[in-house]
CSV table of C-alpha atoms in Angstrom, one decimal:
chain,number,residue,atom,x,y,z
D,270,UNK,CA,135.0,47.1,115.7
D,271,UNK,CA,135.7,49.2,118.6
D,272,UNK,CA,135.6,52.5,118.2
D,273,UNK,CA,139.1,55.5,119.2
D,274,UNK,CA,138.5,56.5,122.8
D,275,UNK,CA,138.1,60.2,123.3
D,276,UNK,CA,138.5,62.8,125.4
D,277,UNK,CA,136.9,66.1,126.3
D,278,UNK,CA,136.4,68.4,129.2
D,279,UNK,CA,138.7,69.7,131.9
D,280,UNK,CA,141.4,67.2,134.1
D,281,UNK,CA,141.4,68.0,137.7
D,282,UNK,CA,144.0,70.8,138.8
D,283,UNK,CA,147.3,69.2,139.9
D,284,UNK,CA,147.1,68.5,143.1
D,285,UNK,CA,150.5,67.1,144.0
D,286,UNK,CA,152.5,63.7,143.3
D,287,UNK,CA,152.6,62.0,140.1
D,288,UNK,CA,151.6,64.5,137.8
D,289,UNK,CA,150.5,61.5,135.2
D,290,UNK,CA,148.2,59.6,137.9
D,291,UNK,CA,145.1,60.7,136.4
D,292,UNK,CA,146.5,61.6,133.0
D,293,UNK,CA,143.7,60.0,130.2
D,294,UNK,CA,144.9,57.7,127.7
D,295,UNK,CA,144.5,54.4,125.6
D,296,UNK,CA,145.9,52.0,123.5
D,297,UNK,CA,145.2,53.5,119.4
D,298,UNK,CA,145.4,50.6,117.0
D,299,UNK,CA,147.7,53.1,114.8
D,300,UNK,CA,150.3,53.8,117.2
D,301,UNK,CA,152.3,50.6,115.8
D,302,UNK,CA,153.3,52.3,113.1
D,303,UNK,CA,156.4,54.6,112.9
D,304,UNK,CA,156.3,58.7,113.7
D,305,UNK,CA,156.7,60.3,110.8
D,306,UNK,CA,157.0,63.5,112.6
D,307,UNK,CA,160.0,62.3,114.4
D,308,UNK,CA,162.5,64.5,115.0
D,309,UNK,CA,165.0,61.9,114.3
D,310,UNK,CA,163.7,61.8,110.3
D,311,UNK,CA,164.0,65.4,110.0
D,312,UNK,CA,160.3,66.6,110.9
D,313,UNK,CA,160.2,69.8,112.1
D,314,UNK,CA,157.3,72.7,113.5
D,315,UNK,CA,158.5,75.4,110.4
D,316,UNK,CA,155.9,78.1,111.8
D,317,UNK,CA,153.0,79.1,114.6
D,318,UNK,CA,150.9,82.0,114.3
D,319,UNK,CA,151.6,82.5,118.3
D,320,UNK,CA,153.8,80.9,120.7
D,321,UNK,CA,153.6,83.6,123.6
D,322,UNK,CA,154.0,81.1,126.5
D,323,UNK,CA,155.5,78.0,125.5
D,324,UNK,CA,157.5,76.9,122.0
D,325,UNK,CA,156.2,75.5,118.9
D,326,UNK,CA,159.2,73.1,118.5
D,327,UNK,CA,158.3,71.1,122.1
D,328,UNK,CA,155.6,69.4,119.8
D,329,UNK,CA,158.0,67.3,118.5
D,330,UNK,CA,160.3,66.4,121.2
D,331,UNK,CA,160.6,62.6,121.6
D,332,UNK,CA,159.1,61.1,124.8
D,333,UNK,CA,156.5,62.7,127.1
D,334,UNK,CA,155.8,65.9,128.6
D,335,UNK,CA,157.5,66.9,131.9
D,336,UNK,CA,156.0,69.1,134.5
D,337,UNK,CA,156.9,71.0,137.3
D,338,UNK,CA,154.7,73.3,139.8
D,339,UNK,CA,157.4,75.2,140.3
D,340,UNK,CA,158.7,76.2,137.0
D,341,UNK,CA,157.7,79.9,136.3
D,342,UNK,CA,159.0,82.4,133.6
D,343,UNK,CA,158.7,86.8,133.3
D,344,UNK,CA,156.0,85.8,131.0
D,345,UNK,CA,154.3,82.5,133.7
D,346,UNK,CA,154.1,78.9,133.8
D,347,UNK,CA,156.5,77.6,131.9
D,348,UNK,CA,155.0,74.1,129.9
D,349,UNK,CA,156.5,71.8,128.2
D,350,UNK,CA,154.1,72.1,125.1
D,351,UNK,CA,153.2,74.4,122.4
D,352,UNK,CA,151.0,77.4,123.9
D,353,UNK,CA,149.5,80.5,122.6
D,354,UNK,CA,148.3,83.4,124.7
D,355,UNK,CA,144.7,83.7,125.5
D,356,UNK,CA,142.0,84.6,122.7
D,357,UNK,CA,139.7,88.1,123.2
D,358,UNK,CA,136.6,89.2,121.5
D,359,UNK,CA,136.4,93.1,119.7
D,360,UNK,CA,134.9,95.0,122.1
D,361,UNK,CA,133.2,95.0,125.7
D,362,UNK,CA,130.5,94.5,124.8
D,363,UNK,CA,131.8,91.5,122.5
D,364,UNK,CA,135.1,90.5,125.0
D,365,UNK,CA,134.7,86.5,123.5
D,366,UNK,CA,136.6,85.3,120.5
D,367,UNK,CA,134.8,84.2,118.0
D,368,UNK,CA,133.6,80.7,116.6
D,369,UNK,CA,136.5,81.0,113.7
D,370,UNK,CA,139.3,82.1,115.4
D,371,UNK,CA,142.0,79.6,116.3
D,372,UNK,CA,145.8,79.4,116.0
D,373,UNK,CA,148.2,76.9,113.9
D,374,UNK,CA,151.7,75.6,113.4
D,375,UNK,CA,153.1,74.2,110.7
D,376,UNK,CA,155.1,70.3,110.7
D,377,UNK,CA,156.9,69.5,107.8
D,378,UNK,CA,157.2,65.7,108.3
D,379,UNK,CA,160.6,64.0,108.5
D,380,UNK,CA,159.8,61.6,105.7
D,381,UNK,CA,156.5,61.9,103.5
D,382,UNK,CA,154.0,59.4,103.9
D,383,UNK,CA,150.7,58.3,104.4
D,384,UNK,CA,149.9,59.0,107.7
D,385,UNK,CA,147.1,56.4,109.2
D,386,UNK,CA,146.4,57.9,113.1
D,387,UNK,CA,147.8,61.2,114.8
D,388,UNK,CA,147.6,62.1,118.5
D,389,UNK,CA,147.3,65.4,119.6
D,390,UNK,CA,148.3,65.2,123.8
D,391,UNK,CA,147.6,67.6,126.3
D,392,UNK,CA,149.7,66.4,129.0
D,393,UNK,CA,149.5,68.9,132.0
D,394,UNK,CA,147.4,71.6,129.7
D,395,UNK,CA,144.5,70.7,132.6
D,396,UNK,CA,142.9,74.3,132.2
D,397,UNK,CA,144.4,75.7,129.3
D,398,UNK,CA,144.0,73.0,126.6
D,399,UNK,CA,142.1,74.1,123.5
D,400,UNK,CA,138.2,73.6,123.3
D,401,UNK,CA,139.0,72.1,119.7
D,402,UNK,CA,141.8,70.7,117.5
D,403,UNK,CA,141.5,69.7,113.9
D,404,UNK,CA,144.4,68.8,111.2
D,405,UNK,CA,144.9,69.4,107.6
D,406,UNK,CA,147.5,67.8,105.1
D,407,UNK,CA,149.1,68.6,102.1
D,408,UNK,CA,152.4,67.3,99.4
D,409,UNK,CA,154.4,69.6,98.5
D,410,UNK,CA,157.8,69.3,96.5
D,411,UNK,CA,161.1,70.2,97.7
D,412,UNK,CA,161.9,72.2,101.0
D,413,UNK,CA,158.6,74.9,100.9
D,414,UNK,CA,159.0,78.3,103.3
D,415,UNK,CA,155.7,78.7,105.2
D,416,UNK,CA,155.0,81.8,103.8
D,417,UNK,CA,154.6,79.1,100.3
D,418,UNK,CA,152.9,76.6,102.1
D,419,UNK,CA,150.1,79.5,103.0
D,420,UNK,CA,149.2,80.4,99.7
D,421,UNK,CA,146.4,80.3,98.0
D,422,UNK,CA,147.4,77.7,95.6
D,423,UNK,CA,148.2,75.1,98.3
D,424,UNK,CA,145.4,72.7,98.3
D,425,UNK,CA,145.0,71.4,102.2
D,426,UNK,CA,143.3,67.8,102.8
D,427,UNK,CA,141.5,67.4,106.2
D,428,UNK,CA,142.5,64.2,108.0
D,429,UNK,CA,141.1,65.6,111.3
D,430,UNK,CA,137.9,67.4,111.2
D,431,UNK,CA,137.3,70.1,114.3
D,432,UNK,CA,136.9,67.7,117.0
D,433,UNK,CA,136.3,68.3,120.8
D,434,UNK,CA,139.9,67.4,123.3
D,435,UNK,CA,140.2,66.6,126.5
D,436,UNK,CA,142.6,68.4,128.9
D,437,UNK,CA,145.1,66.5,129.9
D,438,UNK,CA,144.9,63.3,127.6
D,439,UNK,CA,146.1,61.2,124.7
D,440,UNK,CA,143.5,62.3,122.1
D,441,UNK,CA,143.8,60.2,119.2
D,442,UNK,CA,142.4,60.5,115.6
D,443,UNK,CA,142.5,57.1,112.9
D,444,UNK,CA,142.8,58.5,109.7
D,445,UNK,CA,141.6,57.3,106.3
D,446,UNK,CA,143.1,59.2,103.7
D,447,UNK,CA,144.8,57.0,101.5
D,448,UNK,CA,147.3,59.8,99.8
D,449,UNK,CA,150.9,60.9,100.7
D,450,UNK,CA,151.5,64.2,102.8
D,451,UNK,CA,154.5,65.8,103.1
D,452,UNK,CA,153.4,68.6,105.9
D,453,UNK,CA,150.6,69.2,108.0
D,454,UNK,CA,148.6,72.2,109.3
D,455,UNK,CA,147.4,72.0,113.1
D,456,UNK,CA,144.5,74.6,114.5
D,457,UNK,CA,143.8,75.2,117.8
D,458,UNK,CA,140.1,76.5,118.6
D,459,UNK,CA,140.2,78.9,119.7
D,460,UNK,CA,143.5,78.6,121.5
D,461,UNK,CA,145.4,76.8,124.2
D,462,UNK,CA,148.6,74.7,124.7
D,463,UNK,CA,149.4,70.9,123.3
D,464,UNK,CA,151.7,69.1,124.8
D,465,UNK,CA,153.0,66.5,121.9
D,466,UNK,CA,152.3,65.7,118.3
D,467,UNK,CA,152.7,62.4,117.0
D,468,UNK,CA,151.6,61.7,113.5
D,469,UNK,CA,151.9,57.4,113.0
D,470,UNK,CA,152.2,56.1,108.9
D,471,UNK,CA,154.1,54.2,106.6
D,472,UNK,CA,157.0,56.3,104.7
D,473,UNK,CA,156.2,56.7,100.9
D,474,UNK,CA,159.9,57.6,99.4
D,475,UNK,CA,160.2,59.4,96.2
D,476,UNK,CA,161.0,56.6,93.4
D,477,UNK,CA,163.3,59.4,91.7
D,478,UNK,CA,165.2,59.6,94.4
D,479,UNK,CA,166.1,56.7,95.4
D,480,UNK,CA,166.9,55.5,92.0
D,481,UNK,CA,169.1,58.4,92.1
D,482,UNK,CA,171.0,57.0,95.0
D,483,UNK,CA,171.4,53.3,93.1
D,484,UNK,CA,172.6,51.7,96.3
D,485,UNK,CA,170.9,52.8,99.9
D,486,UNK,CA,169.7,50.5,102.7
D,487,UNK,CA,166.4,49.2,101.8
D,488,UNK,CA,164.9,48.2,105.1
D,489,UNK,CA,165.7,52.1,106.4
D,490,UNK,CA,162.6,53.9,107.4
D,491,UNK,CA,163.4,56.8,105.5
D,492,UNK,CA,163.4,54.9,102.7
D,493,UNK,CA,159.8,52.8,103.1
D,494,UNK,CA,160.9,50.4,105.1
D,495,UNK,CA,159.6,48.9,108.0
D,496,UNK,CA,158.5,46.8,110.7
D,497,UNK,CA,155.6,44.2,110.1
D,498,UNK,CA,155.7,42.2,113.2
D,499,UNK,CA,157.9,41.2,116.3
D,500,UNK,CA,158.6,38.8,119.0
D,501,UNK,CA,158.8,41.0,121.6
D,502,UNK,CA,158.4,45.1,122.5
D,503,UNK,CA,158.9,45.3,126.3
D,504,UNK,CA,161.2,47.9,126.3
D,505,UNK,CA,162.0,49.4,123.0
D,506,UNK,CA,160.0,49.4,119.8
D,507,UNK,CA,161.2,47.3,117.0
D,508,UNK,CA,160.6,50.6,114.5
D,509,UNK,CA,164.2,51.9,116.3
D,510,UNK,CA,166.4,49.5,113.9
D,511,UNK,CA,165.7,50.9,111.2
D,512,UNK,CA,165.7,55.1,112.5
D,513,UNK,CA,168.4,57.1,110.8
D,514,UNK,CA,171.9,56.9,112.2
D,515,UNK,CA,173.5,55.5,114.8
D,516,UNK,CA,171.7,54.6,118.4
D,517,UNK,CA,172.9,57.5,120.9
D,518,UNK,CA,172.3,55.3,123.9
D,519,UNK,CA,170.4,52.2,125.4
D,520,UNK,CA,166.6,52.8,125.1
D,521,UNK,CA,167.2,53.6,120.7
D,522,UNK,CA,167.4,50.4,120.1
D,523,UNK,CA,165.0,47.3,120.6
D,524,UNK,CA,165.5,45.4,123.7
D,525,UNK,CA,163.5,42.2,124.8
D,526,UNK,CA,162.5,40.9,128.2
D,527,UNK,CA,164.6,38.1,129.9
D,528,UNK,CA,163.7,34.9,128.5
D,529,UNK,CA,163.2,32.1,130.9
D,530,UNK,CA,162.2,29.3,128.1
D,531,UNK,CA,164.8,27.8,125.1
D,532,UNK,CA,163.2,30.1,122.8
D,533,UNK,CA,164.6,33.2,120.9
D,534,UNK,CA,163.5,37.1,119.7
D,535,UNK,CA,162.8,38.2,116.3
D,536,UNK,CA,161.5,41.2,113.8
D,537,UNK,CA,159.6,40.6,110.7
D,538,UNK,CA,160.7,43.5,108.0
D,539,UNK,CA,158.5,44.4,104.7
D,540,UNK,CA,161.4,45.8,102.6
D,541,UNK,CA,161.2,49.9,100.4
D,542,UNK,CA,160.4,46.8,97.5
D,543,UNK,CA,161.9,44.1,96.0
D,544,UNK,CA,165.8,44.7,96.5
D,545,UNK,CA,168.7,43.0,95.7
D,546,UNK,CA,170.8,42.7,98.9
D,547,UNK,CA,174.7,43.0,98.8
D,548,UNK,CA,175.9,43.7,102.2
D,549,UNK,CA,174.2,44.3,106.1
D,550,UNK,CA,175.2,46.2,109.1
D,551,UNK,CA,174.1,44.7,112.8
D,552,UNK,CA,174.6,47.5,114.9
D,553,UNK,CA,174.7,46.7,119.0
D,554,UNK,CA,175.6,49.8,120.3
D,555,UNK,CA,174.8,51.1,123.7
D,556,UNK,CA,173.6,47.5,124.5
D,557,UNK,CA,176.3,46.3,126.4
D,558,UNK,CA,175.4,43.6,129.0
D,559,UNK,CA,172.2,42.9,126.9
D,560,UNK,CA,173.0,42.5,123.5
D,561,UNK,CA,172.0,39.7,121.3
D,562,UNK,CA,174.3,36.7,121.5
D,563,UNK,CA,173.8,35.7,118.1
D,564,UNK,CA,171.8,36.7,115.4
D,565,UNK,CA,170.5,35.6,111.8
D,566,UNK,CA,169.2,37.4,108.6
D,567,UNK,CA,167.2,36.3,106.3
D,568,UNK,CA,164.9,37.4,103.2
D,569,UNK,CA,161.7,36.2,101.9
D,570,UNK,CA,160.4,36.9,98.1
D,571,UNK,CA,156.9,37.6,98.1
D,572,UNK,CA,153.5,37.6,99.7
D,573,UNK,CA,154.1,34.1,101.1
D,574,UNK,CA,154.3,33.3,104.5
D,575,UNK,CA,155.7,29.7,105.1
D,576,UNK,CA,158.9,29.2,107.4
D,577,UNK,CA,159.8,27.4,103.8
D,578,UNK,CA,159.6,30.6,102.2
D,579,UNK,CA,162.2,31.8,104.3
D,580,UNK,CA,166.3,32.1,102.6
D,581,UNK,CA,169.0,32.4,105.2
D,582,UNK,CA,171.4,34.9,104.4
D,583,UNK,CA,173.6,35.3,107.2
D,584,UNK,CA,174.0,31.8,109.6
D,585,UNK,CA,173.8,32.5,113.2
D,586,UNK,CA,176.6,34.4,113.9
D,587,UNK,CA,177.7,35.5,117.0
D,588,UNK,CA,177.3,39.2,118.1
D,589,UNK,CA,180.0,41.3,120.4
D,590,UNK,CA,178.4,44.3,122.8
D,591,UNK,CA,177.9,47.9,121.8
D,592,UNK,CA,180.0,47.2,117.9
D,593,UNK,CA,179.0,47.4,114.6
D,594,UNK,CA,179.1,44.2,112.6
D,595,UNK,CA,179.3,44.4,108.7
D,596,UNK,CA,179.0,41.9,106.6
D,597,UNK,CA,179.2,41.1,102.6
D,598,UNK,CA,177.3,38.6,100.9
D,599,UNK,CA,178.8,36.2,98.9
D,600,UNK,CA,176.3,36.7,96.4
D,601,UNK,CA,173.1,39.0,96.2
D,602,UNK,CA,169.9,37.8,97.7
D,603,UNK,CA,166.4,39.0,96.0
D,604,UNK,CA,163.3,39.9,98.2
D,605,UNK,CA,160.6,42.0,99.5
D,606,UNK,CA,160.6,40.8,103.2
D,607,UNK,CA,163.4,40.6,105.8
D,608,UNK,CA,163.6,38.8,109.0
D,609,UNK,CA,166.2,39.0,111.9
D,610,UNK,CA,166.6,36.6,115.1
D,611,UNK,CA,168.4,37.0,118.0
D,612,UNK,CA,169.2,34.4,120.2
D,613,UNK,CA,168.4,33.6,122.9
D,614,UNK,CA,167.0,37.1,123.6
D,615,UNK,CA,168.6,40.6,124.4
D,616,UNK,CA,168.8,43.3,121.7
D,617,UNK,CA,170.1,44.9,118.6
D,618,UNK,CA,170.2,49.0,117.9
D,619,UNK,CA,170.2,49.1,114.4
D,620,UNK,CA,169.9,46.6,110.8
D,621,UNK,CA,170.8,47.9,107.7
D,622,UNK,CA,170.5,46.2,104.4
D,623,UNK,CA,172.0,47.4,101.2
D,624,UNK,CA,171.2,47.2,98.0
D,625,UNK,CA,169.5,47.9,94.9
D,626,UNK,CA,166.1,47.4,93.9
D,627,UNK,CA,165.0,45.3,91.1
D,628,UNK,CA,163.3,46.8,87.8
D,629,UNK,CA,160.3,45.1,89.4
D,630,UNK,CA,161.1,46.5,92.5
D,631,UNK,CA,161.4,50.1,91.1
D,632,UNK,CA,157.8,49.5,88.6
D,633,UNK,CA,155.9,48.6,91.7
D,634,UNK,CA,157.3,51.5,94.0
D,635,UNK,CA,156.4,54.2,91.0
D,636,UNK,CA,153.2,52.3,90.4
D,637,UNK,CA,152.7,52.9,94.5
D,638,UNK,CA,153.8,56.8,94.3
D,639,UNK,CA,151.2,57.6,91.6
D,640,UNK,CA,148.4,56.3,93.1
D,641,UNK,CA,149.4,58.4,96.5
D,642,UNK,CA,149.3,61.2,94.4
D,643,UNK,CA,152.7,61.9,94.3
């Protein structure tokens, strides 16, 4: 098994051009899964200790870090990151900070979950990155204020132990904590600036709630769906169906190459649990000269993976650009897994599938929350 690239040690300074030419980076086998500290879900930095130079709430925002040379504040370089002021000892005689000293922010996480890789990036922090990172998690019910969530009683699990970053990098850390978190603390050592958090899991939804809500879409993200496989990622991850509300333009969706061959595109779905479909939404908005031309749903019940296992739901029907198409079943449809084509190729922004889950649906989700801890 190979083992996470790493990182450490000063980047060059920027010496003009591209500023991501020599930007250090690799492909984590976690980063397939979706971001529960997506902004889109609701995640949110609550709290930092410092944020002198550059916000706390840049850690979150989707897509990469910008830069430009240019950019200066009263206070100085303005980054697009989260950056604290420099760190100083007690005395002359003692100017250095010490080996304990550090800063933090708090995420709450948009949806709880366990969380299997995080990547703490230091785009364009070439200088000022921090000599050290390391992350804690912990559950906690309801909507916590940070000043709760830093109490003693809060019991904090490490998922990244103080580990040495690299300036200017993707520094990523596989993590093997089999438990459900609901917020995470990130430290500095002893300070510095990070460009972007991302925190990659599988959602783990509160049973009580969504027995509470009877009837929700059980493929949704927020609700433990969520994408097992698919044909094609070239431009646009699958995971973008099933994000919360509606696309807001092209690149929210999932779009497929240009095929050049009589085959077709397709995502493989594992739904919240066993549901009992009524009605789906196939959403195309924003995709207007490359939408789906047709499209087909259907539902498998169970572990197996046979085309025969396979129940068609919805024929191949045919799709119209940027519109949302809604459709009732004519009678409810039982399964665990989910499975959309498009033909020949194109794309689709969003799939919802409604319905209710079973009784064995709802035992095996509860059964699932437990043993997270929740």
């Amino acid at each position: 098994m190979t083992a996470t690239p790493s990182f450490t040690g000063d980047a060059n300074p920027y010496g003009g051009g591209d500023p991501y030419a020599d930007y250090r980076t690799a492909d984590f086998p976690f980063t397939h899964h979706a971001d529960l500290a997506d902004r889109r879900l609701g995640a949110s930095v609550i709290a930092a200790n410092d944020e002198f130079f550059a916000q706390r709430e840049n850690l979150l925002i989707p897509g990469r870090a910008e830069f430009d040379p240019e950019h200066f504040g009263h206070k100085g370089k303005i980054m697009d990151g989260w950056e604290t002021r420099r760190r100083r000892g007690v005395s002359a005689d003692h100017p250095w900070p010490t080996a304990d000293d550090h800063d933090w922010a708090l995420v709450r996480l948009g949806a709880p979950g366990v969380i299997r890789g995080i990547v703490v990036d230091t785009a364009h922090f070439r200088g000022n990155y921090p000599q050290a990172v390391s992350v804690e998690g912990t559950s906690v019910a309801g909507s916590p204020a940070p000043e709760e969530l830093l109490g003693d009683d809060v019991k904090w699990t490490t998922l990244v132990p103080r580990t040495p970053v690299g300036g200017h990098a993707a520094n990523g850390f596989p993590v093997a904590v089999e438990q459900r978190f609901t917020h995470l603390r990130v430290r500095q050592h002893p300070d510095g600036g990070i460009a972007r958090l991302r925190v990659y899991g599988e959602v783990a939804p509160d049973p009580a709630w969504l027995a509470a809500l009877g009837t929700f879409d059980v493929v949704a993200l927020e609700s433990g769906g969520r994408v097992e496989d698919a044909s094609d990622r070239f431009y646009s991850p699958a995971t973008h169906t099933i994000q919360p509300g509606r696309s807001r333009k092209m690149d929210d969706g999932w779009e497929t190459r240009r095929r050049r061959d009589r085959g077709h595109d397709w995502i493989r779905y594992r739904l919240a649990a066993q549901a009992r479909i009524r009605a789906l939404e196939i959403d195309t908005a924003y995709l207007k000269g490359n939408s789906a031309g047709w499209a087909s749903v259907s539902v498998r019940d169970g572990e197996d993976t046979g085309e025969g296992a396979w129940r068609e739901i919805l024929p191949r029907t045919r799709l119209q650009p940027d519109t949302n198409h809604r459709f009732v079943l004519p009678a409810p449809a039982v399964g665990t897994h989910a499975r959309v084509d498009i033909f020949p190729d194109g794309g689709i922004s969003r799939l919802r599938l409604f319905g209710t889950l079973t009784e064995a649906g709802a035992a095996g989700l509860a059964a699932r929350h437990r043993e997270l801890g929740g």
